[in-house]
Amino acid sequence: MPVESIFHRLEALLPKVQKPIQYVGGELNSTVKDWDSADVRWALMYPDAYEVGLPNQGVAILYEILNELPGTLAERTYAVWPDLEALMRAEGVPQFTVDAHRPVRAFDVLGVSFSTELGYTNMLTALDLAGIPLLAVDRGEDDPIVLAGGHAAFNPEPIADFLDAAVLGDGEQISIAISEVIREWKAEGRPGGRDELLMRLAESGGVYVPKFYDVEYHADGRIKRVAPNRPDVPWRVHKHTVMDLDEWPYPKKPLVPLAETVHERFSVEIFRGCTRGCRFCQAGMITRPVRERSITTIGAMVDNGVKQSGFNEVGLLSLSSADHSEIGDIAKGLADRYEGSNTSLSLPSTRVDAFNIDLANEFSRNGRRSGLTFAPEGGSERMRKVINKMVTEEDLIRTVTTAYSQGWRQVKLYFMCGLPTEQDEDVLGIADLAKKVIKAGREATGSRDIRCTVSIGGFVPKPHTPFQWAAQADHETVDRRLKALREALRSDKNYGRAIGYRYHDGKPSIVEGLLSRGDRRVGAVIRAVWEDGGRFDGWSEHFSYERWMTAAEQVGVDVDWYTTREREENEVLPWDHLDAGLDREWLWQDWQEAVSGAEVEDCRWTPCYDCGVCPTMGTEIQIGPTGRKLLPLTVV
Ligand code: SF4
């Protein structure tokens, strides 16, 4: 039976809301398949506004792959702004997809991709608007399977009660495998109902179904154990790793947004994973090992993507793009190819040393030369050793000097505050470093027209990293250090005016910390926040720390216990049954080495140090022939 579009009902509401264009769909390269041509149907959600969600690579890739799969269709849905939410509630309009404006509840799967935990309340809004019960236990045979993916799904425990399933790691192959399991189960006449479908998914060990696991607690609140409650469900669920990125050259048909979005460019992921071993970086830890896309495939993807989309900017994506072993050739090749055209190149996330200033020059040949971002992350040499960010002050000054002397006028320095073992002087060290950067720039250029912006984020300890046991700094400490740093920067008569300072207060990091390392009991807080009107928590204008704290108190959750408490080695962590491949003993040893300031090299260029990923996951490092050591930098 075809499922009717709700667009005629939505259309009447659009003149009354902000940015109505974000809800109409029909973008270049979007796909609408005939409902009856498919027997497996996915609604893919990015739980934030269209302007943030549309450029998301994970959703874009799965959207294409699933729509290419015979008998399968996928449509997209995003979080609606509160103005439209209110109207939809008043008029009884359900959560819809932007492609064919079909009600989300009609799909077989609602797949939600979480880059950050701050999208949890938006998922609840979507479920509620869709008419899908918030709690998995209340869902019936006609409700979709609510499935989480993305980095936050590596600890889905705080949202476990709202999820039917979660998937860890790369989605390309597992989304196809899930589709086939659903297809088979439907073709057999849905034996055993949704419970059997979930069982079929869980048995493989590649899909986590929270309801098949029971959590037992000690009297003091720590977890005693997490155990499967059905005989055929494995004790641990493993992550998925795509080993040959050349076999998955997506996106082939990039979506071109109708409304303004945060990134408007064609992005090609040039490699996946990072083994630099920055101890704070969850993305680096959970995406191991490094797998490079070949220069030939990258060239072909850029060529095709530009033709298919008409974008005039190409971004080369990865966790640190200049680490691609052939980045020099890629940069020169693309800069030559597009010289004189209106297509510009960018490295949205990369590391650069003097070699890569050349690279940055290459990239700016056909575009803007606005600024360079360096990410030393820690303000003192000691702090950088603790976090394993192997950048010396000398390296940094040498690199920025090269940048300034080659015509760059603006550099941005990115740091974190609240890192494990951090003292006041580590944060004040940021001011010294920034002044040295300006001094070096003035000396190199003979000009006072040199600027540097210091940007600071709050550190949040994340699951599956060596800092998963660490105490998070309380927000008072973070705020006090940030204030002292501001004073140190402002009070300097010689350099103060040349240094910009951007920071956020420490409160949002505490909420992020609660959600990152929380267990199933934290779900009650999320629900209470949502019921109290919590929406778009990643947006400072919508975020309310007080709302989160009040909700936690109401449901009896001690926020400090989850955030500022250091864990002991043998404490069962809420995500221990979810396998990112990292050996727990190795993580613990690395945490101990962090405290003593011992550094770990990158296993791309030094022998394997047995983090556990490759033997556990059956993977290996895949890099080209010219590995190099580079410093952190982003070309903005
Ligand atoms: S197992 Fe060895 S080679 Fe593989 S990611 Fe870990 S340290 Fe690197």
XYZ file of C-alpha atoms and ligand atoms in Angstrom:
644
model
C 0.000 0.000 0.000
C 1.449 3.398 -0.927
C 2.022 5.751 1.950
C 0.559 9.197 1.359
C 2.661 12.337 1.432
C 1.739 14.723 4.232
C 3.076 17.695 2.266
C -0.346 19.285 1.670
C -0.779 19.497 5.459
C 2.752 20.701 6.047
C 2.551 23.304 3.295
C -0.159 25.214 5.135
C 2.203 25.611 8.121
C 5.299 26.700 6.234
C 4.441 30.397 5.779
C 4.322 30.670 9.577
C 7.822 29.301 10.334
C 11.424 30.392 9.999
C 13.378 29.083 7.011
C 10.526 27.024 5.532
C 12.751 26.023 2.614
C 14.551 23.534 4.871
C 11.466 21.341 5.004
C 10.554 21.077 1.321
C 13.142 18.616 -0.043
C 13.698 18.151 -3.766
C 17.407 18.991 -3.598
C 19.617 18.226 -6.569
C 20.617 14.536 -6.294
C 17.933 13.700 -3.754
C 16.062 10.464 -4.439
C 12.419 9.573 -4.189
C 11.672 5.947 -4.881
C 8.285 4.458 -5.397
C 7.103 3.202 -1.998
C 5.930 -0.116 -3.404
C 9.187 -0.725 -5.256
C 10.844 -1.442 -1.922
C 10.179 -3.931 0.805
C 12.756 -2.453 3.210
C 12.424 1.243 3.981
C 14.746 3.422 6.028
C 14.146 6.881 7.435
C 17.590 8.330 8.144
C 17.724 11.066 10.729
C 20.397 13.538 11.626
C 19.101 14.841 14.960
C 19.797 18.490 14.367
C 18.477 21.211 12.090
C 18.690 20.796 8.304
C 21.522 23.324 8.106
C 23.732 21.081 10.258
C 22.323 17.731 9.182
C 22.348 17.980 5.415
C 26.146 18.143 5.016
C 26.654 15.155 7.329
C 28.708 12.604 5.417
C 27.536 9.543 7.327
C 23.875 10.120 6.510
C 24.653 11.140 2.914
C 26.649 7.956 2.288
C 24.028 5.609 3.746
C 21.262 7.452 1.886
C 22.957 6.685 -1.419
C 24.015 3.148 -0.630
C 20.567 2.126 0.594
C 18.806 3.761 -2.332
C 21.126 1.897 -4.726
C 20.209 -1.391 -3.088
C 17.379 -3.142 -5.011
C 14.175 -3.407 -3.011
C 15.334 -0.813 -0.484
C 14.594 2.872 -0.125
C 15.927 5.563 2.185
C 14.645 9.044 2.933
C 15.971 11.771 5.228
C 14.459 13.481 8.202
C 15.901 16.260 10.366
C 15.013 17.886 13.657
C 12.300 20.501 13.159
C 12.734 23.863 14.855
C 10.497 24.579 17.877
C 8.292 26.933 15.836
C 7.328 24.176 13.416
C 7.136 21.607 16.208
C 4.457 23.677 17.951
C 2.424 23.991 14.754
C 2.790 20.295 13.930
C 1.512 19.411 17.379
C -1.416 21.799 17.050
C -2.364 20.453 13.617
C -1.492 16.800 14.218
C 1.182 16.724 11.506
C 3.636 13.880 12.126
C 7.447 13.836 11.824
C 8.083 13.536 8.090
C 10.875 12.835 5.653
C 12.020 15.738 3.498
C 12.264 13.566 0.385
C 8.686 12.376 -0.153
C 7.171 13.860 3.022
C 6.167 10.448 4.228
C 5.396 9.940 7.912
C 8.424 8.502 9.698
C 6.320 5.916 11.498
C 5.547 4.205 8.169
C 9.187 3.150 7.681
C 10.774 -0.124 8.795
C 13.792 1.523 10.388
C 14.432 4.940 11.856
C 18.225 5.208 11.771
C 19.573 8.091 13.826
C 23.178 9.193 13.382
C 24.641 10.789 16.511
C 27.847 12.774 16.081
C 27.296 14.155 19.564
C 25.281 13.300 22.618
C 23.645 16.717 22.559
C 21.218 15.447 19.895
C 19.480 13.028 22.274
C 16.584 15.302 23.165
C 15.975 15.994 19.474
C 15.551 12.272 18.873
C 12.817 12.217 21.532
C 11.020 15.095 19.804
C 11.139 13.227 16.497
C 9.850 10.000 18.055
C 7.041 11.826 19.782
C 6.038 13.796 16.696
C 6.173 10.598 14.669
C 3.776 8.872 17.055
C 6.414 6.276 17.971
C 6.419 5.451 21.719
C 9.486 6.940 23.408
C 10.350 3.733 25.204
C 11.353 0.714 23.117
C 9.418 -1.522 25.479
C 6.147 0.235 24.564
C 6.575 -0.155 20.789
C 4.333 -2.405 18.771
C 4.558 -4.379 15.555
C 3.795 -1.326 13.404
C 6.542 0.849 14.823
C 9.914 1.177 13.109
C 13.069 -0.272 14.592
C 14.807 2.736 16.165
C 18.507 2.282 15.481
C 21.387 4.524 16.560
C 24.746 4.930 14.847
C 27.548 7.481 14.770
C 30.283 8.156 17.312
C 27.939 8.633 20.266
C 26.554 5.129 19.657
C 29.800 3.719 21.072
C 28.125 4.311 24.439
C 24.388 4.301 23.729
C 23.532 3.349 27.336
C 22.017 6.722 28.330
C 19.516 6.323 25.466
C 19.265 2.519 25.704
C 15.631 2.641 26.854
C 14.642 4.682 23.782
C 16.499 2.469 21.279
C 15.690 -0.860 19.757
C 19.224 -1.263 18.460
C 22.585 0.417 17.905
C 25.449 -0.146 15.508
C 29.098 0.651 16.154
C 31.514 1.809 13.472
C 31.316 2.110 9.695
C 27.760 1.871 8.396
C 28.215 0.914 4.743
C 28.224 -2.873 4.982
C 26.155 -3.316 8.122
C 23.270 -1.185 6.816
C 23.046 -3.513 3.806
C 23.271 -6.572 6.054
C 20.488 -5.224 8.304
C 18.335 -4.556 5.235
C 18.766 -8.165 4.132
C 17.807 -9.519 7.565
C 14.661 -7.355 7.552
C 13.804 -8.368 3.991
C 14.100 -12.054 4.791
C 12.053 -11.736 7.983
C 9.296 -9.840 6.162
C 9.303 -12.314 3.269
C 8.807 -15.138 5.754
C 5.722 -13.371 7.089
C 7.376 -11.648 10.074
C 7.709 -14.744 12.258
C 7.941 -13.984 15.973
C 7.201 -10.289 15.424
C 9.703 -7.515 16.171
C 11.194 -9.503 19.007
C 12.434 -12.175 16.605
C 13.656 -9.573 14.143
C 15.717 -7.944 16.888
C 16.959 -11.373 17.918
C 18.106 -12.127 14.374
C 19.982 -8.831 14.338
C 21.519 -9.355 17.772
C 22.691 -12.927 17.226
C 25.379 -11.882 14.773
C 27.174 -9.783 17.399
C 27.165 -6.882 14.954
C 24.015 -5.146 16.192
C 23.498 -4.149 19.814
C 19.974 -4.664 21.125
C 19.905 -3.117 24.613
C 16.843 -5.005 25.793
C 18.714 -8.299 25.449
C 21.211 -7.166 28.079
C 20.529 -6.736 31.788
C 22.545 -4.354 33.926
C 23.175 -5.232 37.562
C 24.437 -2.650 40.049
C 26.445 -2.694 43.263
C 24.866 -1.059 46.308
C 27.163 1.965 45.848
C 25.800 2.587 42.353
C 28.685 1.150 40.319
C 27.812 -1.420 37.669
C 28.285 -5.023 38.787
C 27.873 -6.606 35.360
C 26.116 -6.320 32.031
C 24.955 -9.720 30.835
C 22.845 -11.033 27.954
C 19.437 -12.256 29.071
C 18.941 -14.634 26.124
C 21.097 -17.663 25.386
C 21.986 -16.816 21.760
C 22.990 -13.218 22.363
C 26.773 -12.696 22.490
C 28.393 -11.099 25.541
C 30.067 -8.414 23.470
C 28.996 -6.488 20.393
C 31.704 -5.518 17.928
C 32.245 -2.483 15.743
C 32.275 -2.554 11.944
C 35.265 -1.572 9.845
C 35.248 -1.053 6.086
C 38.702 -2.147 4.969
C 38.806 -1.031 1.329
C 37.503 2.522 0.992
C 38.124 2.405 -2.767
C 35.271 -0.089 -3.012
C 32.935 2.480 -1.423
C 33.485 5.733 -3.348
C 30.504 7.589 -1.849
C 29.000 10.152 -2.115
C 28.742 9.745 -5.873
C 25.762 12.105 -6.163
C 26.306 14.791 -3.502
C 23.202 16.436 -2.113
C 23.060 20.140 -2.917
C 21.216 21.984 -0.122
C 18.310 24.296 -0.837
C 18.758 26.313 2.341
C 21.970 27.706 3.800
C 23.995 24.996 5.577
C 27.123 24.943 7.745
C 29.281 23.545 4.927
C 28.595 24.113 1.288
C 31.166 22.060 -0.509
C 31.738 18.634 -1.940
C 33.587 16.594 0.670
C 35.684 13.544 -0.080
C 36.892 11.437 2.790
C 40.525 10.761 1.923
C 41.118 8.295 4.741
C 39.415 6.907 7.786
C 40.923 6.366 11.234
C 43.832 7.950 13.051
C 46.604 6.306 15.044
C 48.367 9.396 16.373
C 47.137 8.392 19.784
C 45.911 11.730 21.160
C 44.508 10.452 24.423
C 41.516 12.785 24.572
C 40.327 11.983 21.056
C 37.501 9.504 20.899
C 37.229 9.755 17.115
C 40.883 8.742 16.755
C 40.522 5.776 19.082
C 37.256 4.304 17.802
C 38.010 4.613 14.076
C 41.330 2.738 14.106
C 43.134 1.548 12.077
C 44.085 4.072 9.389
C 42.704 3.191 5.968
C 43.662 5.440 3.090
C 41.665 5.971 -0.051
C 43.963 5.799 -3.089
C 44.991 8.955 -4.902
C 43.317 7.627 -8.061
C 39.963 7.115 -6.374
C 40.179 10.510 -4.666
C 40.890 12.192 -8.011
C 37.976 10.383 -9.655
C 35.604 11.166 -6.769
C 36.467 14.874 -6.835
C 36.003 15.041 -10.591
C 32.667 13.239 -10.474
C 31.397 15.068 -7.377
C 32.086 18.527 -8.800
C 30.355 17.606 -12.054
C 27.367 16.069 -10.297
C 26.837 18.884 -7.816
C 28.234 22.113 -9.235
C 29.848 22.897 -5.876
C 32.730 25.319 -6.270
C 34.574 24.123 -3.188
C 36.070 20.703 -2.564
C 36.960 19.623 0.976
C 39.348 16.757 1.633
C 38.017 15.196 4.804
C 39.528 12.966 7.463
C 40.601 13.295 11.077
C 43.902 14.877 9.970
C 43.987 15.215 6.201
C 47.616 16.226 5.765
C 48.577 12.837 7.207
C 47.536 11.083 3.994
C 50.778 9.570 2.754
C 50.277 11.123 -0.693
C 48.707 14.430 0.293
C 51.420 16.431 -1.496
C 50.602 14.774 -4.808
C 46.865 15.020 -4.168
C 47.120 18.760 -3.389
C 49.317 19.555 -6.356
C 47.274 17.399 -8.702
C 43.973 18.994 -7.706
C 45.389 22.537 -7.600
C 46.772 22.045 -11.126
C 43.526 20.554 -12.341
C 41.362 23.404 -11.069
C 43.762 26.317 -11.554
C 41.969 29.195 -13.221
C 38.549 27.633 -12.628
C 36.100 28.691 -9.960
C 36.689 25.487 -7.960
C 38.645 25.981 -4.756
C 40.098 23.392 -2.396
C 40.106 23.157 1.364
C 41.527 20.883 4.048
C 38.856 21.175 6.729
C 40.857 19.144 9.230
C 44.533 18.543 8.910
C 47.950 18.766 10.454
C 50.648 20.879 8.981
C 54.328 21.488 9.474
C 56.611 23.567 7.288
C 56.038 21.057 4.482
C 52.350 21.623 4.876
C 52.568 25.372 4.739
C 53.557 24.571 1.147
C 50.486 22.397 1.069
C 48.325 25.195 2.426
C 49.791 27.475 -0.238
C 48.897 24.872 -2.841
C 45.333 24.763 -1.555
C 44.967 28.523 -1.484
C 46.240 28.875 -5.079
C 42.710 28.876 -6.345
C 40.816 30.184 -3.356
C 40.871 32.315 -0.257
C 43.802 32.712 2.076
C 41.855 33.481 5.188
C 43.648 31.778 8.047
C 45.360 28.703 9.388
C 44.412 26.805 12.511
C 46.971 25.008 14.660
C 45.793 22.715 17.414
C 48.410 22.278 20.145
C 45.445 21.441 22.464
C 47.555 21.793 25.639
C 49.086 25.083 26.827
C 52.290 23.660 28.306
C 54.842 21.098 27.173
C 53.904 18.956 30.189
C 50.205 19.061 29.311
C 50.887 18.130 25.709
C 52.828 15.062 26.873
C 49.913 14.009 29.089
C 47.516 14.139 26.153
C 50.095 12.692 23.730
C 49.939 15.656 21.411
C 53.513 15.625 20.278
C 53.999 19.236 19.324
C 56.853 21.167 20.900
C 56.773 24.915 21.335
C 59.732 25.125 18.984
C 57.835 23.193 16.268
C 54.835 25.437 16.629
C 56.788 28.681 16.493
C 58.765 27.458 13.485
C 55.552 26.541 11.659
C 53.706 29.784 12.344
C 56.800 31.767 11.430
C 56.838 30.041 8.041
C 53.136 30.723 7.628
C 53.435 34.417 8.485
C 56.501 34.885 6.319
C 54.678 33.307 3.374
C 51.886 35.833 3.563
C 49.390 34.350 5.997
C 48.314 37.041 8.444
C 45.969 35.219 10.746
C 46.477 32.014 12.708
C 44.077 30.360 15.073
C 45.314 28.268 17.992
C 42.995 25.671 19.415
C 43.314 24.390 23.000
C 41.347 22.491 25.599
C 40.780 23.383 29.223
C 40.038 20.934 32.035
C 42.431 18.201 30.861
C 43.509 15.488 33.321
C 46.284 16.627 35.724
C 45.872 20.237 34.486
C 47.043 23.027 36.784
C 46.410 26.772 36.542
C 49.867 27.353 35.030
C 49.162 24.937 32.152
C 46.270 27.132 31.059
C 48.194 30.356 31.635
C 50.881 28.829 29.387
C 48.446 29.399 26.511
C 48.916 33.156 26.925
C 52.713 32.804 26.750
C 52.465 30.679 23.637
C 50.111 33.121 21.919
C 52.443 36.038 22.688
C 55.412 34.112 21.297
C 53.424 33.417 18.137
C 52.714 37.134 17.621
C 56.317 38.037 18.411
C 57.590 35.475 15.870
C 55.136 36.765 13.264
C 56.171 40.376 13.764
C 59.849 39.475 13.533
C 59.343 37.352 10.417
C 57.368 39.984 8.534
C 58.541 43.268 10.046
C 54.861 44.127 10.305
C 52.515 44.630 13.248
C 49.616 43.484 11.080
C 49.711 39.987 12.583
C 46.825 38.351 14.373
C 46.269 35.225 16.345
C 43.053 33.913 17.840
C 43.070 31.595 20.817
C 40.058 29.322 20.854
C 39.341 27.072 23.849
C 37.026 24.127 24.271
C 36.165 22.300 27.469
C 37.593 18.794 27.754
C 35.105 15.955 28.193
C 36.445 12.461 29.008
C 35.055 10.009 26.462
C 34.387 6.262 26.421
C 36.926 4.008 24.648
C 39.790 6.446 25.277
C 42.597 6.264 27.856
C 40.844 9.120 29.663
C 37.642 7.097 30.126
C 38.648 6.622 33.773
C 39.565 10.280 34.408
C 37.791 12.773 36.634
C 36.271 15.597 34.608
C 37.154 19.064 35.886
C 34.188 20.816 37.498
C 32.854 23.853 35.702
C 33.934 26.252 38.451
C 37.587 25.229 37.973
C 37.353 25.512 34.190
C 35.660 28.921 34.392
C 38.230 30.222 36.890
C 41.138 29.154 34.653
C 39.522 30.603 31.542
C 38.950 33.898 33.328
C 42.566 34.025 34.509
C 43.727 33.337 30.951
C 41.540 36.143 29.623
C 43.089 38.523 32.123
C 46.604 37.372 31.190
C 45.901 37.993 27.498
C 44.094 41.307 27.929
C 46.527 42.841 30.355
C 49.497 42.505 28.002
C 50.104 45.936 26.516
C 52.433 44.790 23.771
C 50.581 41.734 22.447
C 47.091 41.788 23.987
C 45.397 43.656 21.142
C 46.785 41.260 18.528
C 45.303 38.222 20.253
C 41.639 37.273 19.988
C 40.102 35.000 22.609
C 37.141 32.669 22.156
C 35.855 30.312 24.780
C 32.713 28.767 26.179
C 31.924 28.438 29.848
C 32.399 25.025 31.460
C 28.737 24.153 32.079
C 27.810 22.565 28.704
C 30.841 20.249 29.049
C 29.430 18.883 32.294
C 26.179 17.926 30.570
C 28.134 16.427 27.681
C 30.221 14.536 30.253
C 27.097 13.158 31.926
C 25.737 11.933 28.596
C 29.093 10.606 27.326
C 29.928 8.392 30.275
C 26.430 7.823 31.563
C 24.637 4.521 31.991
C 21.004 3.544 31.579
C 19.954 5.505 34.659
C 20.835 8.736 32.842
C 17.984 8.076 30.394
C 15.528 9.380 33.005
C 17.375 12.713 33.036
C 17.219 13.003 29.239
C 13.507 12.301 29.301
C 12.835 14.783 32.112
C 14.819 17.479 30.280
C 12.909 16.805 27.086
C 9.556 16.896 28.908
C 10.585 20.229 30.377
C 11.123 21.596 26.852
C 14.792 20.685 26.242
C 15.552 20.880 22.518
C 18.642 21.564 20.374
C 21.069 21.222 23.280
C 24.022 21.727 20.963
C 22.872 25.328 20.364
C 23.890 27.788 23.071
C 20.685 29.788 22.629
C 18.586 26.711 23.424
C 20.832 24.968 25.952
C 19.935 25.321 29.620
C 22.353 23.984 32.227
C 19.825 24.674 34.965
C 17.225 22.555 33.190
C 19.617 19.590 33.091
C 20.626 19.982 36.736
C 17.022 20.310 37.903
C 16.024 17.238 35.920
C 18.943 15.222 37.326
C 17.956 16.161 40.853
C 14.310 15.299 40.208
C 15.126 11.788 39.035
C 17.839 11.233 41.651
C 20.896 11.219 39.387
C 24.095 12.588 40.948
C 25.800 14.491 38.131
C 29.133 14.757 39.990
C 29.272 10.984 40.414
C 29.122 10.580 36.641
C 31.437 13.448 35.737
C 34.011 14.571 38.313
C 34.600 11.109 39.812
C 37.733 9.218 38.810
C 37.061 5.539 38.081
C 39.219 2.655 39.276
C 40.741 0.095 36.974
C 38.368 -2.724 37.804
C 35.134 -0.716 37.731
C 32.782 -2.076 35.084
C 32.184 0.803 32.691
C 28.755 1.146 31.068
C 30.236 0.474 27.592
C 32.595 -2.396 28.452
C 30.373 -4.868 26.584
C 30.659 -2.773 23.409
C 33.838 -3.606 21.555
C 35.672 -0.841 19.714
C 38.593 -3.248 19.320
C 40.804 -1.443 21.823
C 42.355 -3.656 24.424
C 41.163 -2.537 27.873
C 44.548 -3.287 29.408
C 46.280 -1.213 26.772
C 43.898 1.696 27.417
C 44.562 1.472 31.158
C 48.337 1.334 30.612
C 48.095 4.345 28.303
C 46.109 6.200 30.987
C 48.889 5.438 33.507
C 51.501 6.586 31.000
C 49.511 9.767 30.434
C 49.740 10.625 34.106
C 53.509 10.169 33.989
C 53.779 12.103 30.711
C 55.076 9.202 28.589
C 54.457 9.569 24.861
C 53.311 6.965 22.320
C 54.356 7.130 18.673
C 52.049 6.733 15.676
C 51.909 3.076 14.618
C 51.729 4.159 10.974
C 55.457 4.835 11.107
C 56.654 2.900 14.129
C 56.071 -0.728 15.154
C 52.624 -1.783 16.344
C 52.264 -1.168 20.068
C 49.377 -3.606 20.459
C 46.406 -1.371 21.111
C 44.390 -4.445 20.205
C 42.336 -3.174 17.289
C 43.956 -4.996 14.374
C 44.003 -8.528 15.828
C 40.524 -8.121 17.386
C 38.883 -6.699 14.287
C 40.938 -8.558 11.681
C 42.149 -5.255 10.256
C 45.467 -3.646 9.390
C 46.980 -0.253 8.807
C 46.593 0.665 5.130
C 48.748 3.524 3.971
C 50.531 4.463 0.783
C 54.279 4.623 0.284
C 55.291 7.992 1.708
C 54.413 8.209 5.422
C 55.574 11.401 7.146
C 55.392 13.107 10.517
C 53.358 16.278 10.446
C 52.159 18.885 12.889
C 48.546 19.851 13.603
C 46.894 22.545 11.576
C 43.635 23.245 9.903
C 43.274 25.344 6.813
C 40.187 27.425 7.434
S 46.861 -2.994 16.640
Fe 48.896 -2.098 16.310
S 48.929 -1.479 14.125
Fe 46.748 -1.823 14.693
S 46.015 0.224 15.270
Fe 46.700 -0.799 17.171
S 48.852 -0.178 17.472
Fe 48.269 0.326 15.337
